XYZ file of N, CA, C and O in Angstrom:
596
model
N -50.996 20.458 -50.270
C -51.079 19.620 -51.448
C -50.764 18.189 -51.051
O -49.927 17.941 -50.201
N -51.424 17.260 -51.707
C -51.177 15.853 -51.437
C -50.452 15.225 -52.606
O -50.547 15.689 -53.737
N -49.715 14.187 -52.314
C -49.004 13.461 -53.357
C -50.036 12.761 -54.242
O -51.021 12.224 -53.744
N -49.835 12.764 -55.575
C -50.824 12.155 -56.470
C -51.095 10.682 -56.188
O -52.171 10.186 -56.457
N -50.142 9.973 -55.615
C -50.336 8.554 -55.341
C -50.850 8.283 -53.929
O -50.976 7.135 -53.533
N -51.134 9.336 -53.156
C -51.478 9.145 -51.754
C -52.773 8.366 -51.558
O -52.990 7.790 -50.507
N -53.653 8.343 -52.543
C -54.905 7.596 -52.414
C -54.743 6.133 -52.817
O -55.616 5.319 -52.587
N -53.649 5.808 -53.407
C -53.391 4.434 -53.834
C -53.048 3.602 -52.605
O -52.148 3.944 -51.840
N -53.760 2.474 -52.363
C -53.550 1.689 -51.134
C -52.118 1.216 -50.922
O -51.614 1.255 -49.804
N -51.433 0.777 -51.969
C -50.068 0.278 -51.770
C -49.102 1.412 -51.427
O -48.146 1.218 -50.693
N -49.368 2.608 -51.944
C -48.537 3.766 -51.616
C -48.685 4.107 -50.137
O -47.702 4.314 -49.428
N -49.921 4.128 -49.642
C -50.177 4.425 -48.228
C -49.534 3.371 -47.334
O -48.956 3.685 -46.291
N -49.614 2.106 -47.739
C -49.015 1.028 -46.965
C -47.493 1.162 -46.924
O -46.860 0.994 -45.885
N -46.895 1.505 -48.069
C -45.458 1.714 -48.143
C -45.022 2.842 -47.219
O -44.046 2.721 -46.476
N -45.757 3.947 -47.223
C -45.431 5.068 -46.343
C -45.531 4.673 -44.877
O -44.664 5.015 -44.079
N -46.582 3.969 -44.516
C -46.751 3.613 -43.106
C -45.654 2.662 -42.630
O -45.281 2.682 -41.470
N -45.119 1.844 -43.515
C -44.049 0.916 -43.146
C -42.683 1.584 -43.112
O -41.826 1.220 -42.327
N -42.428 2.546 -43.993
C -41.082 3.077 -44.182
C -40.867 4.498 -43.691
O -39.751 4.971 -43.696
N -41.899 5.177 -43.295
C -41.760 6.569 -42.881
C -42.066 6.672 -41.404
O -43.144 6.301 -40.960
N -41.103 7.162 -40.647
C -41.299 7.313 -39.220
C -41.003 8.753 -38.835
O -40.125 9.391 -39.395
N -41.736 9.237 -37.860
C -41.548 10.583 -37.338
C -41.005 10.465 -35.923
O -41.529 9.721 -35.114
N -39.944 11.181 -35.648
C -39.375 11.195 -34.307
C -39.140 12.634 -33.901
O -38.447 13.373 -34.594
N -39.719 13.020 -32.777
C -39.478 14.356 -32.260
C -38.140 14.341 -31.539
O -37.896 13.508 -30.664
N -37.277 15.246 -31.918
C -35.951 15.336 -31.308
C -36.004 16.395 -30.209
O -35.616 17.534 -30.386
N -36.502 16.011 -29.050
C -36.727 16.971 -27.975
C -35.429 17.617 -27.494
O -35.420 18.789 -27.138
N -34.320 16.887 -27.500
C -33.047 17.481 -27.082
C -32.633 18.589 -28.038
O -32.092 19.617 -27.625
N -32.880 18.387 -29.320
C -32.556 19.403 -30.320
C -33.479 20.600 -30.137
O -33.039 21.749 -30.138
N -34.768 20.341 -29.955
C -35.739 21.421 -29.767
C -35.386 22.280 -28.559
O -35.468 23.505 -28.609
N -34.988 21.638 -27.461
C -34.634 22.383 -26.250
C -33.399 23.251 -26.469
O -33.317 24.374 -25.995
N -32.429 22.724 -27.208
C -31.198 23.473 -27.448
C -31.468 24.744 -28.250
O -30.880 25.786 -27.999
N -32.390 24.648 -29.216
C -32.668 25.792 -30.076
C -33.892 26.580 -29.664
O -34.439 27.325 -30.437
N -34.331 26.424 -28.433
C -35.403 27.239 -27.895
C -34.990 28.704 -28.020
O -33.831 29.048 -27.828
N -35.910 29.575 -28.359
C -35.598 30.987 -28.616
C -34.839 31.640 -27.464
O -33.923 32.424 -27.670
N -35.209 31.321 -26.218
C -34.515 31.935 -25.089
C -33.126 31.341 -24.912
O -32.184 32.036 -24.558
N -32.981 30.052 -25.163
C -31.684 29.385 -25.046
C -30.689 29.876 -26.083
O -29.522 30.054 -25.786
N -31.163 30.083 -27.318
C -30.264 30.447 -28.408
C -29.480 31.708 -28.082
O -28.288 31.773 -28.293
N -30.145 32.735 -27.553
C -29.440 33.972 -27.257
C -28.475 33.801 -26.085
O -27.454 34.443 -26.035
N -28.791 32.901 -25.158
C -27.905 32.670 -24.012
C -26.669 31.887 -24.450
O -25.545 32.259 -24.174
N -26.863 30.805 -25.174
C -25.760 29.955 -25.589
C -24.937 30.640 -26.674
O -23.736 30.471 -26.748
N -25.586 31.420 -27.534
C -24.883 32.135 -28.586
C -24.437 31.263 -29.741
O -23.419 31.534 -30.361
N -25.182 30.211 -30.018
C -24.794 29.343 -31.126
C -25.452 29.742 -32.438
O -25.015 29.331 -33.487
N -26.494 30.538 -32.380
C -27.172 30.991 -33.586
C -28.476 30.264 -33.835
O -28.834 29.321 -33.152
N -29.162 30.723 -34.850
C -30.456 30.176 -35.248
C -30.223 29.080 -36.288
O -29.395 29.253 -37.182
N -30.937 27.955 -36.224
C -30.751 26.891 -37.214
C -31.042 27.374 -38.630
O -32.017 28.078 -38.866
N -30.171 27.009 -39.566
C -30.334 27.390 -40.974
C -30.417 26.190 -41.911
O -31.019 26.277 -42.963
N -29.764 25.090 -41.555
C -29.749 23.912 -42.422
C -29.425 22.690 -41.588
O -28.959 22.808 -40.462
N -29.697 21.514 -42.169
C -29.338 20.298 -41.453
C -28.993 19.181 -42.429
O -29.353 19.225 -43.601
N -28.270 18.217 -41.903
C -27.937 17.004 -42.634
C -27.923 15.878 -41.623
O -27.532 16.067 -40.475
N -28.375 14.709 -42.058
C -28.417 13.567 -41.154
C -28.010 12.304 -41.883
O -28.219 12.182 -43.088
N -27.416 11.396 -41.137
C -27.150 10.066 -41.657
C -27.989 9.111 -40.837
O -28.316 9.391 -39.682
N -28.345 8.007 -41.420
C -29.225 7.074 -40.720
C -28.518 6.354 -39.586
O -29.156 5.850 -38.690
N -27.211 6.319 -39.619
C -26.491 5.511 -38.640
C -25.797 6.286 -37.542
O -25.567 5.761 -36.480
N -25.416 7.544 -37.785
C -24.518 8.141 -36.809
C -24.818 9.583 -36.420
O -24.964 9.877 -35.246
N -24.874 10.518 -37.377
C -24.878 11.933 -37.030
C -26.109 12.706 -37.513
O -26.698 12.382 -38.529
N -26.411 13.767 -36.775
C -27.323 14.830 -37.188
C -26.525 16.115 -37.018
O -26.005 16.379 -35.929
N -26.384 16.888 -38.090
C -25.635 18.145 -38.035
C -26.583 19.290 -38.363
O -27.371 19.203 -39.299
N -26.499 20.368 -37.578
C -27.324 21.550 -37.794
C -26.407 22.749 -37.935
O -25.623 23.054 -37.031
N -26.502 23.433 -39.082
C -25.733 24.651 -39.313
C -26.515 25.858 -38.830
O -27.734 25.898 -38.952
N -25.813 26.838 -38.260
C -26.502 27.989 -37.668
C -26.116 29.310 -38.326
O -25.157 29.387 -39.090
N -26.860 30.337 -37.964
C -26.653 31.684 -38.494
C -25.324 32.295 -38.054
O -24.877 33.278 -38.641
N -24.686 31.736 -37.036
C -23.409 32.257 -36.543
C -22.222 31.393 -36.967
O -21.201 31.358 -36.295
N -22.362 30.674 -38.093
C -21.308 29.838 -38.682
C -21.000 28.575 -37.889
O -20.071 27.858 -38.215
N -21.740 28.291 -36.835
C -21.490 27.109 -36.020
C -22.186 25.891 -36.607
O -23.187 26.014 -37.308
N -21.671 24.725 -36.276
C -22.312 23.468 -36.638
C -22.476 22.681 -35.354
O -21.507 22.386 -34.652
N -23.724 22.383 -35.025
C -24.031 21.613 -33.830
C -24.169 20.169 -34.282
O -24.998 19.847 -35.126
N -23.343 19.307 -33.724
C -23.283 17.911 -34.149
C -23.827 17.010 -33.051
O -23.369 17.065 -31.915
N -24.833 16.230 -33.402
C -25.416 15.256 -32.483
C -25.049 13.874 -32.974
O -25.043 13.621 -34.174
N -24.766 12.988 -32.058
C -24.580 11.590 -32.399
C -25.875 10.880 -32.038
O -26.492 11.184 -31.017
N -26.310 9.954 -32.884
C -27.562 9.245 -32.645
C -27.533 8.635 -31.245
O -26.577 7.960 -30.875
N -28.558 8.932 -30.454
C -28.645 8.399 -29.098
C -27.909 9.214 -28.055
O -27.936 8.880 -26.885
N -27.246 10.282 -28.468
C -26.485 11.121 -27.539
C -27.051 12.533 -27.617
O -27.457 12.986 -28.670
N -27.052 13.237 -26.505
C -27.618 14.588 -26.523
C -26.841 15.486 -27.488
O -27.168 15.589 -28.630
N -25.834 16.151 -27.046
C -25.018 17.028 -27.893
C -23.645 16.390 -27.987
O -23.023 16.099 -26.971
N -23.192 16.160 -29.182
C -21.901 15.492 -29.337
C -20.766 16.503 -29.421
O -19.768 16.381 -28.735
N -20.929 17.529 -30.257
C -19.828 18.471 -30.475
C -20.366 19.757 -31.081
O -21.308 19.742 -31.859
N -19.747 20.873 -30.737
C -20.022 22.154 -31.376
C -18.805 22.490 -32.223
O -17.710 22.684 -31.685
N -18.974 22.499 -33.531
C -17.868 22.778 -34.447
C -17.908 24.243 -34.849
O -18.946 24.744 -35.262
N -16.784 24.919 -34.731
C -16.699 26.330 -35.066
C -15.537 26.557 -36.019
O -14.416 26.156 -35.736
N -15.812 27.207 -37.158
C -14.721 27.485 -38.094
C -13.813 28.594 -37.559
O -14.082 29.170 -36.504
N -12.779 28.882 -38.290
C -11.812 29.920 -37.936
C -12.534 31.237 -37.648
O -13.246 31.763 -38.505
N -12.360 31.754 -36.453
C -13.055 32.982 -36.053
C -12.513 34.232 -36.729
O -13.132 35.286 -36.678
N -11.354 34.140 -37.384
C -10.791 35.316 -38.039
C -11.435 35.570 -39.402
O -11.230 36.611 -40.006
N -12.220 34.594 -39.887
C -12.899 34.736 -41.176
C -14.389 34.895 -40.925
O -14.968 34.191 -40.104
N -15.021 35.830 -41.629
C -16.458 36.025 -41.506
C -17.168 35.173 -42.558
O -17.299 35.566 -43.703
N -17.596 33.982 -42.143
C -18.244 33.057 -43.066
C -19.716 33.384 -43.290
O -20.281 33.055 -44.316
N -20.362 33.984 -42.315
C -21.802 34.149 -42.375
C -22.465 32.838 -41.963
O -21.824 31.937 -41.436
N -23.730 32.722 -42.240
C -24.492 31.540 -41.837
C -24.013 30.289 -42.552
O -23.587 30.340 -43.707
N -24.092 29.162 -41.850
C -23.888 27.854 -42.478
C -25.203 27.531 -43.178
O -26.226 27.364 -42.530
N -25.200 27.489 -44.508
C -26.457 27.369 -45.250
C -26.658 26.028 -45.940
O -27.738 25.748 -46.452
N -25.631 25.166 -45.987
C -25.798 23.837 -46.576
C -24.786 22.874 -45.960
O -23.661 23.258 -45.646
N -25.217 21.630 -45.774
C -24.391 20.607 -45.130
C -24.612 19.263 -45.803
O -25.706 18.979 -46.280
N -23.582 18.434 -45.803
C -23.739 17.036 -46.166
C -22.685 16.233 -45.411
O -21.568 16.710 -45.185
N -23.051 15.018 -45.014
C -22.154 14.118 -44.310
C -21.868 12.945 -45.240
O -22.779 12.403 -45.872
N -20.596 12.555 -45.324
C -20.217 11.447 -46.203
C -20.888 10.156 -45.747
O -21.230 9.995 -44.577
N -21.065 9.251 -46.687
C -21.754 7.987 -46.379
C -21.030 7.164 -45.326
O -21.653 6.406 -44.589
N -19.717 7.324 -45.233
C -18.964 6.577 -44.223
C -18.906 7.309 -42.876
O -18.250 6.862 -41.945
N -19.589 8.447 -42.778
C -19.670 9.242 -41.547
C -18.331 9.777 -41.069
O -18.178 10.128 -39.913
N -17.364 9.872 -41.961
C -16.040 10.354 -41.563
C -15.816 11.826 -41.885
O -14.951 12.463 -41.290
N -16.581 12.366 -42.834
C -16.379 13.748 -43.261
C -17.708 14.464 -43.418
O -18.750 13.849 -43.637
N -17.637 15.781 -43.289
C -18.797 16.644 -43.497
C -18.331 17.860 -44.285
O -17.262 18.402 -44.011
N -19.125 18.264 -45.254
C -18.827 19.475 -46.004
C -19.908 20.502 -45.663
O -21.079 20.160 -45.490
N -19.474 21.747 -45.514
C -20.391 22.826 -45.150
C -20.204 23.990 -46.111
O -19.075 24.419 -46.367
N -21.317 24.504 -46.631
C -21.297 25.700 -47.466
C -21.816 26.883 -46.665
O -22.777 26.761 -45.903
N -21.182 28.035 -46.842
C -21.520 29.214 -46.050
C -22.121 30.335 -46.900
O -21.996 30.336 -48.122
N -22.725 31.281 -46.218
C -23.369 32.414 -46.881
C -22.377 33.267 -47.671
O -22.747 33.888 -48.666
N -21.112 33.286 -47.258
C -20.125 34.105 -47.980
C -19.549 33.384 -49.200
O -18.723 33.922 -49.909
N -19.963 32.112 -49.434
C -19.484 31.353 -50.579
C -18.324 30.428 -50.275
O -17.863 29.701 -51.149
N -17.842 30.412 -49.045
C -16.737 29.519 -48.667
C -17.275 28.125 -48.365
O -18.458 27.933 -48.092
N -16.365 27.155 -48.404
C -16.670 25.768 -48.069
C -15.661 25.278 -47.036
O -14.485 25.657 -47.100
N -16.109 24.450 -46.113
C -15.187 23.774 -45.205
C -15.459 22.278 -45.264
O -16.607 21.847 -45.318
N -14.387 21.509 -45.277
C -14.464 20.057 -45.205
C -13.996 19.672 -43.809
O -12.865 19.986 -43.421
N -14.865 19.032 -43.039
C -14.572 18.662 -41.665
C -14.222 17.182 -41.570
O -14.905 16.344 -42.165
N -13.193 16.859 -40.809
C -12.838 15.489 -40.482
C -13.576 15.150 -39.186
O -13.269 15.691 -38.125
N -14.574 14.276 -39.269
C -15.394 13.962 -38.101
C -14.736 12.964 -37.156
O -15.242 12.719 -36.067
N -13.600 12.414 -37.544
C -12.839 11.583 -36.608
C -12.126 12.456 -35.585
O -11.977 12.076 -34.427
N -11.657 13.630 -36.027
C -10.907 14.540 -35.166
C -11.657 15.841 -34.870
O -11.156 16.694 -34.151
N -12.847 15.999 -35.483
C -13.657 17.202 -35.307
C -12.861 18.461 -35.613
O -12.856 19.428 -34.865
N -12.173 18.408 -36.739
C -11.349 19.536 -37.158
C -11.540 19.787 -38.653
O -11.994 18.900 -39.388
N -11.163 20.971 -39.080
C -11.271 21.313 -40.496
C -10.124 20.656 -41.249
O -8.953 20.866 -40.918
N -10.463 19.849 -42.255
C -9.463 19.201 -43.096
C -9.048 20.125 -44.232
O -7.901 20.107 -44.672
N -9.992 20.939 -44.711
C -9.705 21.844 -45.822
C -10.726 22.972 -45.834
O -11.893 22.763 -45.545
N -10.254 24.164 -46.171
C -11.132 25.308 -46.384
C -10.967 25.776 -47.822
O -9.840 25.914 -48.298
N -12.061 25.995 -48.495
C -12.040 26.510 -49.863
C -12.663 27.901 -49.817
O -13.856 28.040 -49.530
N -11.866 28.930 -50.063
C -12.404 30.294 -49.987
C -13.449 30.543 -51.077
O -13.497 29.847 -52.088
N -14.246 31.546 -50.859
C -15.290 31.908 -51.818
C -14.683 32.379 -53.131
O -13.711 33.131 -53.144
N -15.266 31.925 -54.224
C -14.830 32.430 -55.526
C -15.871 33.369 -56.118
O -15.564 34.157 -56.997
N -17.103 33.302 -55.607
C -18.177 34.127 -56.176
C -18.763 35.113 -55.177
O -19.398 36.081 -55.575
N -18.592 34.843 -53.901
C -19.210 35.695 -52.881
C -20.689 35.378 -52.674
O -21.345 35.992 -51.853
N -21.197 34.400 -53.405
C -22.602 34.007 -53.299
C -22.744 32.846 -52.316
O -21.852 32.008 -52.205
N -23.883 32.758 -51.617
C -24.086 31.640 -50.684
C -24.039 30.287 -51.387
O -24.532 30.143 -52.504
N -23.434 29.315 -50.733
C -23.404 27.937 -51.244
C -24.719 27.288 -50.811
O -24.886 26.916 -49.661
N -25.649 27.176 -51.742
C -27.000 26.735 -51.409
C -27.151 25.223 -51.282
O -28.088 24.755 -50.658
N -26.229 24.451 -51.854
C -26.315 22.989 -51.765
C -24.922 22.392 -51.881
O -24.125 22.815 -52.714
N -24.637 21.428 -51.022
C -23.414 20.630 -51.105
C -23.824 19.166 -51.025
O -24.813 18.823 -50.379
N -23.061 18.310 -51.696
C -23.367 16.874 -51.658
C -22.130 16.070 -52.005
O -21.387 16.422 -52.927
N -21.919 14.997 -51.256
C -20.858 14.059 -51.595
C -21.308 13.234 -52.792
O -22.470 12.855 -52.893
N -20.376 12.965 -53.713
C -20.700 12.247 -54.949
C -20.323 10.790 -54.911
O -20.681 10.031 -55.799
N -19.551 10.385 -53.933
C -19.092 9.001 -53.872
C -19.097 8.542 -52.419
O -19.468 9.290 -51.521
N -18.653 7.334 -52.206
C -18.618 6.783 -50.851
C -17.509 7.379 -49.995
O -17.460 7.150 -48.801
N -16.618 8.123 -50.598
C -15.524 8.728 -49.846
C -15.680 10.243 -49.837
O -16.512 10.800 -50.523
N -14.851 10.884 -49.056
C -14.915 12.335 -48.948
C -14.253 13.044 -50.125
O -14.354 14.255 -50.260
N -13.571 12.320 -50.981
C -12.729 12.947 -51.994
C -13.507 13.637 -53.103
O -12.945 14.443 -53.828
N -14.806 13.361 -53.217
C -15.600 13.999 -54.267
C -16.886 14.569 -53.701
O -17.708 13.841 -53.173
N -17.019 15.893 -53.818
C -18.287 16.516 -53.479
C -18.513 17.663 -54.450
O -17.608 18.150 -55.100
N -19.783 18.056 -54.563
C -20.138 19.158 -55.448
C -20.820 20.238 -54.604
O -21.326 19.971 -53.521
N -20.822 21.441 -55.145
C -21.517 22.554 -54.482
C -22.084 23.468 -55.547
O -21.620 23.485 -56.674
N -23.107 24.213 -55.147
C -23.691 25.186 -56.069
C -24.044 26.457 -55.322
O -24.328 26.426 -54.127
N -24.016 27.560 -56.040
C -24.431 28.839 -55.461
C -25.651 29.374 -56.209
O -25.916 30.570 -56.218
N -26.421 28.489 -56.829
C -27.628 28.886 -57.555
C -28.781 29.091 -56.619
O -28.952 28.456 -55.658
C-alpha cells in the first residue's frame, strides 16, 4: 500500500530530504542466525533508538543489546537471572539518553540507568500479560506509561 500523499510532489520532496536509510551491518552480523545460537543472546523482538546516542534491541532471552551511535556493541544488559521475564517485547529510551524502560513478556518492567548500565527499578507483573508498549511521557525518566493491550 502507498501513502495517499505519495503522489504529491511536495510530499515526495519532503521524504527525500528527511528520510534516510542506513543498513546497520554490525547489528545484522550480530543477529545472524548462526551467531545467535553461539552467542546465546536471543532473537530480536523489539527495538528503540534515539537520534543522538543509542540503539537498543530487546531479545527473546530477556537480554537488551545496546549500541552507541558509531560504536559496534556498547553493552549487553541482562536482568536478574533468578526471575523468568520472558522476551523483552517493548523498549523506550528517555529523551536525555539517561534511562531506558523495558517491558517483558511476563508483564514485568525494568527501568535501566544508562549512566551505570544497571537496573534502577523493577516493577513486577500485575497482570501476567506481555507489556506491548512502553513510552516516556516527559523529558525525564520519572514519567513513563506502559500497556498490556
